[in-house]
Coordinates of C-alpha atoms in Angstrom, one line a residue:
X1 CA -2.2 25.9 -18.7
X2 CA -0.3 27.2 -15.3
X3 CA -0.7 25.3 -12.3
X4 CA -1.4 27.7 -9.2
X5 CA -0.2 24.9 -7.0
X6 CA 3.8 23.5 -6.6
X7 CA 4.1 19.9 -7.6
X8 CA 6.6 19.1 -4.9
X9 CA 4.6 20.8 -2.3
X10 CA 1.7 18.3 -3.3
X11 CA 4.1 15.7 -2.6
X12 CA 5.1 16.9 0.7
X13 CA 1.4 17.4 1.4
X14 CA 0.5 13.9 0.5
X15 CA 3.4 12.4 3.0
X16 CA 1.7 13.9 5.6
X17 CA -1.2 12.3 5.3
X18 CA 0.3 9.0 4.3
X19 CA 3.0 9.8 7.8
X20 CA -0.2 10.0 9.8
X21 CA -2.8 6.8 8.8
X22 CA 1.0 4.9 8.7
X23 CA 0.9 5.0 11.9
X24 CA -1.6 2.2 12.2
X25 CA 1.7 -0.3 11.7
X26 CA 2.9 0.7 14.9
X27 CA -0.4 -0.4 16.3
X28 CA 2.0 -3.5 18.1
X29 CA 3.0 -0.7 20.5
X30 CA -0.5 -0.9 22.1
X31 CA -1.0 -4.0 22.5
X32 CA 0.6 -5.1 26.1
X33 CA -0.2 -1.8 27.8
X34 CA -3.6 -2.6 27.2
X35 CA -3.4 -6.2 28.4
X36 CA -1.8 -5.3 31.7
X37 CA -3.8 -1.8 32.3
X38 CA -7.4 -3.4 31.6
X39 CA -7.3 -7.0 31.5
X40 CA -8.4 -7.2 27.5
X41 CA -6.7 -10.7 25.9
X42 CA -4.3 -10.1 23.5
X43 CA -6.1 -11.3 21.1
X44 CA -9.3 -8.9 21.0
X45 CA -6.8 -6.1 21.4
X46 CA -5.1 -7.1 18.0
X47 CA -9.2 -7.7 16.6
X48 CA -8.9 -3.9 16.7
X49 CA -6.2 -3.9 13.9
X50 CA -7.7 -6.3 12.1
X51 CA -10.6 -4.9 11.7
X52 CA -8.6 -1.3 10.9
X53 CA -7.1 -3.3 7.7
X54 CA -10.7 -4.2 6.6
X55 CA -12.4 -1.3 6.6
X56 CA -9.3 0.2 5.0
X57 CA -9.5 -2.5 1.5
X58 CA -13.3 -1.9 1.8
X59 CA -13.5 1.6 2.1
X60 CA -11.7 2.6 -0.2
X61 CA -13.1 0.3 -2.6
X62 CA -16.7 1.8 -1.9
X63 CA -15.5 5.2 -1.4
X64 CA -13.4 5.6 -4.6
X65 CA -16.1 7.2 -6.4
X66 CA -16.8 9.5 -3.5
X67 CA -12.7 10.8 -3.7
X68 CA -13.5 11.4 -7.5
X69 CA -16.6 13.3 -7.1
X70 CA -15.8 15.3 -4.5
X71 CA -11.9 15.6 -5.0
X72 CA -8.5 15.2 -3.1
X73 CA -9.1 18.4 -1.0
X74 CA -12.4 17.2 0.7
X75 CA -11.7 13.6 0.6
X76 CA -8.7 13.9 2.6
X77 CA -10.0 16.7 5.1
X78 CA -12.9 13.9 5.7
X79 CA -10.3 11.2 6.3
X80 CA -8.2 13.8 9.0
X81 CA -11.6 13.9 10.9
X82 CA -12.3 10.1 10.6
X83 CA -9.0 8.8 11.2
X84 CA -8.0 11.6 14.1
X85 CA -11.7 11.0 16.3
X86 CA -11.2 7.3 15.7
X87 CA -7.8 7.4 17.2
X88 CA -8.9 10.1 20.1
X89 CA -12.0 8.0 20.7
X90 CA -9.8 4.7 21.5
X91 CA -8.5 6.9 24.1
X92 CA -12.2 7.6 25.3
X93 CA -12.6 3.6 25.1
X94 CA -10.0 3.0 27.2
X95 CA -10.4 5.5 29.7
X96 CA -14.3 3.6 29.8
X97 CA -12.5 0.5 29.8
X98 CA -15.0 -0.4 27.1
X99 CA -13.3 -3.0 24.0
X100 CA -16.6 -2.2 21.8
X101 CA -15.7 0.9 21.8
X102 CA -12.3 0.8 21.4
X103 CA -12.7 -1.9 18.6
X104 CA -15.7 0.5 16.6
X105 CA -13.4 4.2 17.2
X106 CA -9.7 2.6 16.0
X107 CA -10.9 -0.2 13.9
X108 CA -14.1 0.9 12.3
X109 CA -14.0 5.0 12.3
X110 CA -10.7 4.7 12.1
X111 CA -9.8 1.9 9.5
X112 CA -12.5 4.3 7.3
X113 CA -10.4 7.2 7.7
X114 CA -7.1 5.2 6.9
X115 CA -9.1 3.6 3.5
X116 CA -10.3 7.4 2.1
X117 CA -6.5 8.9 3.8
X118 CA -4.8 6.0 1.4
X119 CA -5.9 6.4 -2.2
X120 CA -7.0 10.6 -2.1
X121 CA -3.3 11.8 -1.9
X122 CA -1.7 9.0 -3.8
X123 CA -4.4 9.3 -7.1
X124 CA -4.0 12.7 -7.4
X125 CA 0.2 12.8 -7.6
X126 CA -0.4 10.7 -10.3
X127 CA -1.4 13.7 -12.1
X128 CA 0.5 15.6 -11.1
X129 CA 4.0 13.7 -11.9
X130 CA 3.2 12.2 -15.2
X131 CA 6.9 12.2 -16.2
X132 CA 7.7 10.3 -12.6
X133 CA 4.5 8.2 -11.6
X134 CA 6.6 5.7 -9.7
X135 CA 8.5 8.0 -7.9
X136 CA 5.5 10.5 -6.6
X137 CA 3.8 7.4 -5.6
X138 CA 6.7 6.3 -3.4
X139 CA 7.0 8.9 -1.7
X140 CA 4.0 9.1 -0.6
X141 CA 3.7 5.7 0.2
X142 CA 6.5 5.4 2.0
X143 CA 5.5 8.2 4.1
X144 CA 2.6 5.2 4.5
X145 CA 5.6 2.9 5.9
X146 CA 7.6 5.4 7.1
X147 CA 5.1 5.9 10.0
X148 CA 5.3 3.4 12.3
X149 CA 8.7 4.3 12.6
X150 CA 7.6 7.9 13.9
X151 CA 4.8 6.7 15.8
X152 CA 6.5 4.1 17.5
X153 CA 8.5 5.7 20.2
X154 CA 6.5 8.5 20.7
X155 CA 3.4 6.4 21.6
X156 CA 5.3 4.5 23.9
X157 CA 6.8 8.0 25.5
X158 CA 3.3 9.5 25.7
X159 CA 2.0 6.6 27.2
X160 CA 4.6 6.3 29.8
X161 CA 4.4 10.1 30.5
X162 CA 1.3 10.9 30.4
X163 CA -1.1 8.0 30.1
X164 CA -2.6 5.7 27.7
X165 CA -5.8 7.4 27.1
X166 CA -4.1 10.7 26.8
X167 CA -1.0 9.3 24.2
X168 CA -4.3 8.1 22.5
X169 CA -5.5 12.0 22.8
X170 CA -2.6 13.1 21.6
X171 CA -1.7 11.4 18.7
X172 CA -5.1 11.6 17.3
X173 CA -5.2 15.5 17.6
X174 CA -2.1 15.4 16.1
X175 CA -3.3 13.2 13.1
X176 CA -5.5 15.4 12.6
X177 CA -4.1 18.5 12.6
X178 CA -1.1 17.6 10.5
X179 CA -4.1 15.3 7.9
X180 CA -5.9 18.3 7.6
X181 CA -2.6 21.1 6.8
X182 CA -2.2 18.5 4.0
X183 CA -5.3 18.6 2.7
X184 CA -5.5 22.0 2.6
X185 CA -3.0 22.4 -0.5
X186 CA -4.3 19.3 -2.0
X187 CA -6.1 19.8 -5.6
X188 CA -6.3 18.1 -8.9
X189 CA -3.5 20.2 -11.6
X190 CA -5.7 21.9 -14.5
X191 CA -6.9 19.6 -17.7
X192 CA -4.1 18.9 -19.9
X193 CA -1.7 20.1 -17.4
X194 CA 2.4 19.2 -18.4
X195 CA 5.1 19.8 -16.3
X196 CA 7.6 22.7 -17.6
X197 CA 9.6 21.8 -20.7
X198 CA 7.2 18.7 -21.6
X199 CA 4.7 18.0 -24.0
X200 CA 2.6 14.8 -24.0
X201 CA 4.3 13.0 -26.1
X202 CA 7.5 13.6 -24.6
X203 CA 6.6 11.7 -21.8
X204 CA 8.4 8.5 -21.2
X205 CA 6.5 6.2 -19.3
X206 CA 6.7 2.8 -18.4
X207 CA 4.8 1.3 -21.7
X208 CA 5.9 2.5 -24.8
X209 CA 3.0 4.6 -26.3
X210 CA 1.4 6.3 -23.3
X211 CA -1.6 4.8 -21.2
X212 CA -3.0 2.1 -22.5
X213 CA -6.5 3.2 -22.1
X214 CA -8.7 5.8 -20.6
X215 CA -10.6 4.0 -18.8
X216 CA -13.9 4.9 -16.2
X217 CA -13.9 2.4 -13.0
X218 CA -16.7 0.5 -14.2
X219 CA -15.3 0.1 -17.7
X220 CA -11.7 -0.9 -15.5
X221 CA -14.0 -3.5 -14.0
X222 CA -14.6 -5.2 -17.6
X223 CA -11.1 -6.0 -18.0
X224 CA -9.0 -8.7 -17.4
X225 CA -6.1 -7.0 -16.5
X226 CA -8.0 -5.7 -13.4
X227 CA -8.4 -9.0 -12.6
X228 CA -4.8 -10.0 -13.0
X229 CA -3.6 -6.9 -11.8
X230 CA -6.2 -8.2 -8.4
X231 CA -4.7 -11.2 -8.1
X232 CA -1.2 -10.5 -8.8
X233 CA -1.7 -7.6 -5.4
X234 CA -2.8 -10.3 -3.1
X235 CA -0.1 -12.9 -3.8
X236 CA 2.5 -9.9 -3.5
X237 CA 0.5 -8.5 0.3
X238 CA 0.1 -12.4 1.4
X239 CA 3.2 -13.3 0.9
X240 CA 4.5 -10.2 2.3
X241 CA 2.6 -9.7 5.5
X242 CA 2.2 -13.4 6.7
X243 CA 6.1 -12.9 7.2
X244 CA 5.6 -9.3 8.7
X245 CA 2.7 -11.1 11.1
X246 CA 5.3 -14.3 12.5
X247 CA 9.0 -12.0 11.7
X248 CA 10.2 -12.8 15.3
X249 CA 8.7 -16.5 16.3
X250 CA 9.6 -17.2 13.1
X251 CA 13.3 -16.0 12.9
X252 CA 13.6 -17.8 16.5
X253 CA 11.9 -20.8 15.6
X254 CA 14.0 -21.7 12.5
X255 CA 17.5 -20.4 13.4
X256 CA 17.8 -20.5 17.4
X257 CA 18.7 -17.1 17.6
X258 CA 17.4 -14.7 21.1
X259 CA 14.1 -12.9 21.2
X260 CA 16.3 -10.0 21.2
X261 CA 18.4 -10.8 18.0
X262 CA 14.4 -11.7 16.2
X263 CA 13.1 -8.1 17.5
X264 CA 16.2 -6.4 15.8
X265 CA 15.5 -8.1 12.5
X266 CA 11.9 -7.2 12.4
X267 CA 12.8 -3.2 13.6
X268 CA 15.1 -3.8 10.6
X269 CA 12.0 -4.8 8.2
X270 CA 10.5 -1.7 9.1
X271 CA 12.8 0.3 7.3
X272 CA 13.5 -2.1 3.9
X273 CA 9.2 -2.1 3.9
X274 CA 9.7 1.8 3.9
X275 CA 13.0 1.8 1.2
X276 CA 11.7 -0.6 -1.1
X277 CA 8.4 1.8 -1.6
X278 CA 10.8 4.7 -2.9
X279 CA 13.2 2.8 -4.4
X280 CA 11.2 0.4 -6.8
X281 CA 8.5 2.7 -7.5
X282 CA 11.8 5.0 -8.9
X283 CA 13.5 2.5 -10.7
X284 CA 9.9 1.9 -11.9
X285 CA 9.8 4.8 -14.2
X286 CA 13.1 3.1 -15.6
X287 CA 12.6 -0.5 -15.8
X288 CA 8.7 -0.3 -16.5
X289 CA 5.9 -1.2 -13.8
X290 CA 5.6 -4.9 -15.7
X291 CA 8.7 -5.5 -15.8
X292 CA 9.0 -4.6 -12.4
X293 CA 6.1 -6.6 -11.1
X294 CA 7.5 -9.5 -12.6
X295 CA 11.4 -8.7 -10.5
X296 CA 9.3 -8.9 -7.7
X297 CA 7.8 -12.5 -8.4
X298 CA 11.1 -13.7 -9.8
X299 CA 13.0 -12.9 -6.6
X300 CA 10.3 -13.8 -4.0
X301 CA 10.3 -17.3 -5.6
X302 CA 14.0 -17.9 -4.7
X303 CA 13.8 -16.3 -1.5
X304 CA 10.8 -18.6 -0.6
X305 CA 12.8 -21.5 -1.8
X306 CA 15.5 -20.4 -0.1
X307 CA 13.6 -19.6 3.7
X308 CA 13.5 -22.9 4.7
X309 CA 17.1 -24.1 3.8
X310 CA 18.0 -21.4 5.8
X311 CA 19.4 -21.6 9.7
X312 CA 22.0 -18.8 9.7
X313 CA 20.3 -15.6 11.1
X314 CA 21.6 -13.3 9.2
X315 CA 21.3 -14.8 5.8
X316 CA 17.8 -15.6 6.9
X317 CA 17.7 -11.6 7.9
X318 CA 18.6 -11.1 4.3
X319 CA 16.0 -12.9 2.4
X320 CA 13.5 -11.5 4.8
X321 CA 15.0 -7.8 3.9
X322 CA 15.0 -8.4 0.1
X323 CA 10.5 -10.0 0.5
X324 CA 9.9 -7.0 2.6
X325 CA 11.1 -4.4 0.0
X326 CA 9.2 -6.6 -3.1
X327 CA 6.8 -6.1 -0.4
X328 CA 6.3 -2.3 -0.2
X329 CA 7.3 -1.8 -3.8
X330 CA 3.8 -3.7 -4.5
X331 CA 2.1 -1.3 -3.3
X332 CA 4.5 2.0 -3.9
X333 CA 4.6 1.0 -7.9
X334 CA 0.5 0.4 -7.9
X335 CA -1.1 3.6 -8.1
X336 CA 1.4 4.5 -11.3
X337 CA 0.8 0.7 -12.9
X338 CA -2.9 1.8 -12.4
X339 CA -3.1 4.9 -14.6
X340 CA -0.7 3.4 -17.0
X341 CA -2.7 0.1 -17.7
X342 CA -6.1 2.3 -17.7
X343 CA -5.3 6.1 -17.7
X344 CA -5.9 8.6 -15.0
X345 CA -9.6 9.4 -15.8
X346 CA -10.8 7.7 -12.4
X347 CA -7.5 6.4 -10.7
X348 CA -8.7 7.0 -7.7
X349 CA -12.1 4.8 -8.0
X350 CA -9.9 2.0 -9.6
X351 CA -7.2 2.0 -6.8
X352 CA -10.3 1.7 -4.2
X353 CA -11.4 -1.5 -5.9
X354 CA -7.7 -2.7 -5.8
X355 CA -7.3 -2.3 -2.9
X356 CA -10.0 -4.6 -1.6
X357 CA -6.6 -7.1 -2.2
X358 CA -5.0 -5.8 0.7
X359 CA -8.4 -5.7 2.9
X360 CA -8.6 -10.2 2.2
X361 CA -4.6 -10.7 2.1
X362 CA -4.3 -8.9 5.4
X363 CA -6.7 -11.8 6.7
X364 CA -5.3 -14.5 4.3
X365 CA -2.0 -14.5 4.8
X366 CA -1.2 -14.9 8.7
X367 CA -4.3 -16.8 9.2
X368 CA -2.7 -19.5 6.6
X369 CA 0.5 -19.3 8.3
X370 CA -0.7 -19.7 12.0
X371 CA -3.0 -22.4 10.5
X372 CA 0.0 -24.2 8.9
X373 CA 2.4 -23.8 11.6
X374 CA -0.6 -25.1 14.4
X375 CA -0.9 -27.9 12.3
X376 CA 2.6 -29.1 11.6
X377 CA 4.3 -27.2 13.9
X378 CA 6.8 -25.5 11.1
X379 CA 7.2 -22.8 8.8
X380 CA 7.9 -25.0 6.2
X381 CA 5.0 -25.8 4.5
X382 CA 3.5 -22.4 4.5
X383 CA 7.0 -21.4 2.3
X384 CA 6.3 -24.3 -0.2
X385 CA 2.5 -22.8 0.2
X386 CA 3.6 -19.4 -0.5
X387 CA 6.0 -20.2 -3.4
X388 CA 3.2 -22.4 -5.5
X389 CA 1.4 -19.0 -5.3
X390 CA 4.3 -17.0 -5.8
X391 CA 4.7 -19.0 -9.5
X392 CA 0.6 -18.4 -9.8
X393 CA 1.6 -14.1 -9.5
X394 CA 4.8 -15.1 -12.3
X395 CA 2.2 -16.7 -14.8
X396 CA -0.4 -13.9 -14.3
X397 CA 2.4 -11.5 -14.9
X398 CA 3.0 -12.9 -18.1
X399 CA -0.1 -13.3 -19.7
X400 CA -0.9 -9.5 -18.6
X401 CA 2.3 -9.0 -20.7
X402 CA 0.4 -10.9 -23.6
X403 CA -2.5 -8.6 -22.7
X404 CA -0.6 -5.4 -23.2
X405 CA 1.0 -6.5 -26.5
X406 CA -2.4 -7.7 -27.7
X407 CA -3.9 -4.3 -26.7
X408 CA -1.6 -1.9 -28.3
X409 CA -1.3 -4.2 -31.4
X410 CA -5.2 -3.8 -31.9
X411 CA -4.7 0.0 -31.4
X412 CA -1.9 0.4 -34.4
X413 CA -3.9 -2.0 -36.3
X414 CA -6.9 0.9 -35.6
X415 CA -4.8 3.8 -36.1
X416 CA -3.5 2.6 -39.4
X417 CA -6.7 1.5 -40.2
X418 CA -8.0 5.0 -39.7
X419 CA -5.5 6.6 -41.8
X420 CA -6.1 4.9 -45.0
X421 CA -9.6 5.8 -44.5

């Protein structure tokens, strides 16, 4: 059947969401100007972002039925209007000079907008790119990564231009207005749909045979390579942004380097956490989403061994660089490992539930490290902490690997079963 919609078009639609609700990563930029405009501690201002991440995981876990029901188009029109009043009501908050407010527009409204924003563009590219899951997926999510990097210096122009309420303003009519143009081309590709020139089972994809399963989210939820799949996604985010929370006191701390030197290395991050979405999600399609996992478990284990051995900035830069991009990758490489361990039927519902992973390893892993590092008054330990968990992600990886084999063993075994019947 003919698509009346251009796949590449989708996937320039679905960056401009992802640009947008990325923008929460730059939320650092906020911070001080608050603190010396109205007073509010450090500390309750970053509450705000916490809080953002939350409802993100857990809306999108509760909400990924709602995304299926309803579709891409409305689902991601909903999350323009969430996540662009939730950023324009911070503004109000702060021209109130109230933190509850503040706190329920960017962090609640908000982080619910960024949770439905994440996983409506990103299921439905799935669809749409069967021949190059990994790649349509990284584009978008780097868009995700990619946003901070926008948003960045234009907050901190608004805010010195115009004022902080009205950067706030700003941005979130903007948000919404670029959320929303996205939405608008946004739609599911017909039943059955192929790209030109293929057939189904021309497809190469990253296990030999096609999707494992087509699975519903509740039947996804019976498995246990959800499970392992779960776990294996908060060891990669733990590991991942307990080094994004402490980059520049850490860098400091361990090789003696300036403030300044430590600030360049984590600006630096911010572009191998955007590079490593594109880049392993496309040499996903390749190598094949387990295999893949399992590089990024594999490498993070010697760079974690490696971290605290380390005193020379710039081949501690490097190991940070090469964790960042494992990093990103995890979560650029997801939505296609999704649909093919259980099929596209509800990928968006599953990739909800997944995502609660992010929601408790945004909370998990810098608390541990600040914990650690209060406690001891080093980095080390939380490394050593990081690796044991690290070889915990390797192990799961290889039993999922089991798991597959078992899987599509029992389905020749059927097949041929069915024939000589």
């Amino acid at each position: 059947m003919e698509a009346d919609r251009n796949r590449w078009l989708m996937a320039l639609s679905a960056v401009a969401i992802h640009l947008s609700i990325g923008s929460v990563y730059a939320y650092s930029v906020y911070q001080n100007p608050l603190n010396e405009s109205l007073g509010w501690n450090i500390s309750d201002v970053t509450l705000a972002f916490t809080i953002a991440i939350f409802f993100l995981g857990m809306s999108a876990a509760s909400l990924g039925f709602f995304v299926e029901k309803y579709g891409p188009r409305i689902s991601a029109a909903i999350a323009a209007v969430l996540f662009g009043a939730g950023t324009m009501g911070a503004g109000l908050a702060v021209q109130l000079e109230s933190l509850p407010l503040f706190i329920g527009s960017y962090g609640v409204l908000g982080g619910i907008g960024l949770g439905i924003g994440y996983i409506s563009p990103v299921s439905t590219l799935v669809m749409w790119f069967p021949d190059r899951r990994g790649m349509a997926t990284g584009m978008a999510v780097m868009g995700f990564g990619a946003g901070a990097l926008i948003t960045s210096p234009v907050a901190e122009w608004l805010m010195n231009a115009v004022s902080i309420p009205g950067a706030f303003y700003i941005l979130g009519a903007s948000y919404f207005v670029l959320m929303l143009a996205g939405a608008s081309y946004m739609k599911k590709p017909p039943k059955d749909w192929m790209p030109k020139g293929y057939k189904k089972e021309d497809l190469q994809t990253n296990q030999k045979g096609g999707d494992l399963a087509q699975l519903s989210a509740k039947q996804a939820l019976r498995t246990m390579r959800f499970y392992l799949l779960w776990l294996v996604m908060f060891i990669n985010i733990s590991s991942g942004i307990m080094l994004l929370a402490v980059a520049s006191n850490m860098t400091q701390s361990i090789t003696g380097t300036s403030a300044a030197v430590a600030a360049t290395v984590v600006g630096v991050m911010g572009f191998f956490n955007g590079g490593g979405r594109i880049v392993w999600a496309s040499l996903s399609d390749y190598l094949g989403r387990t295999n893949t996992f399992t590089l990024f478990f594999l490498i993070q284990i010697v760079a974690f061994f490696l971290l605290p051995l380390t005193t020379n900035v710039v081949l501690l830069a490097i190991l940070l660089f090469i964790i960042i991009t494992c990093y990103g990758g995890g979560f650029a490489c997801l939505p296609a490992y999704i649909g093919d361990l259980f099929g596209t039927r509800q990928l968006g519902a599953i990739h909800g539930f997944l995502l609660t992973a992010w929601a408790l390893a945004g909370v998990a892993g810098p608390t541990a490290v600040s914990s650690i590092v209060s406690a001891t008054g080093s980095y080390t330990l939380s490394f050593y902490l990081f690796n044991i968990l690290l070889v915990v992600a390797l192990a799961a990886m290889i039993v999922m690997r089991f798991n597959i084999k078992k899987i599509r063993r029992n389905k020749e075994n059927e097949s041929t079963e069915a024939a000589k019947a």
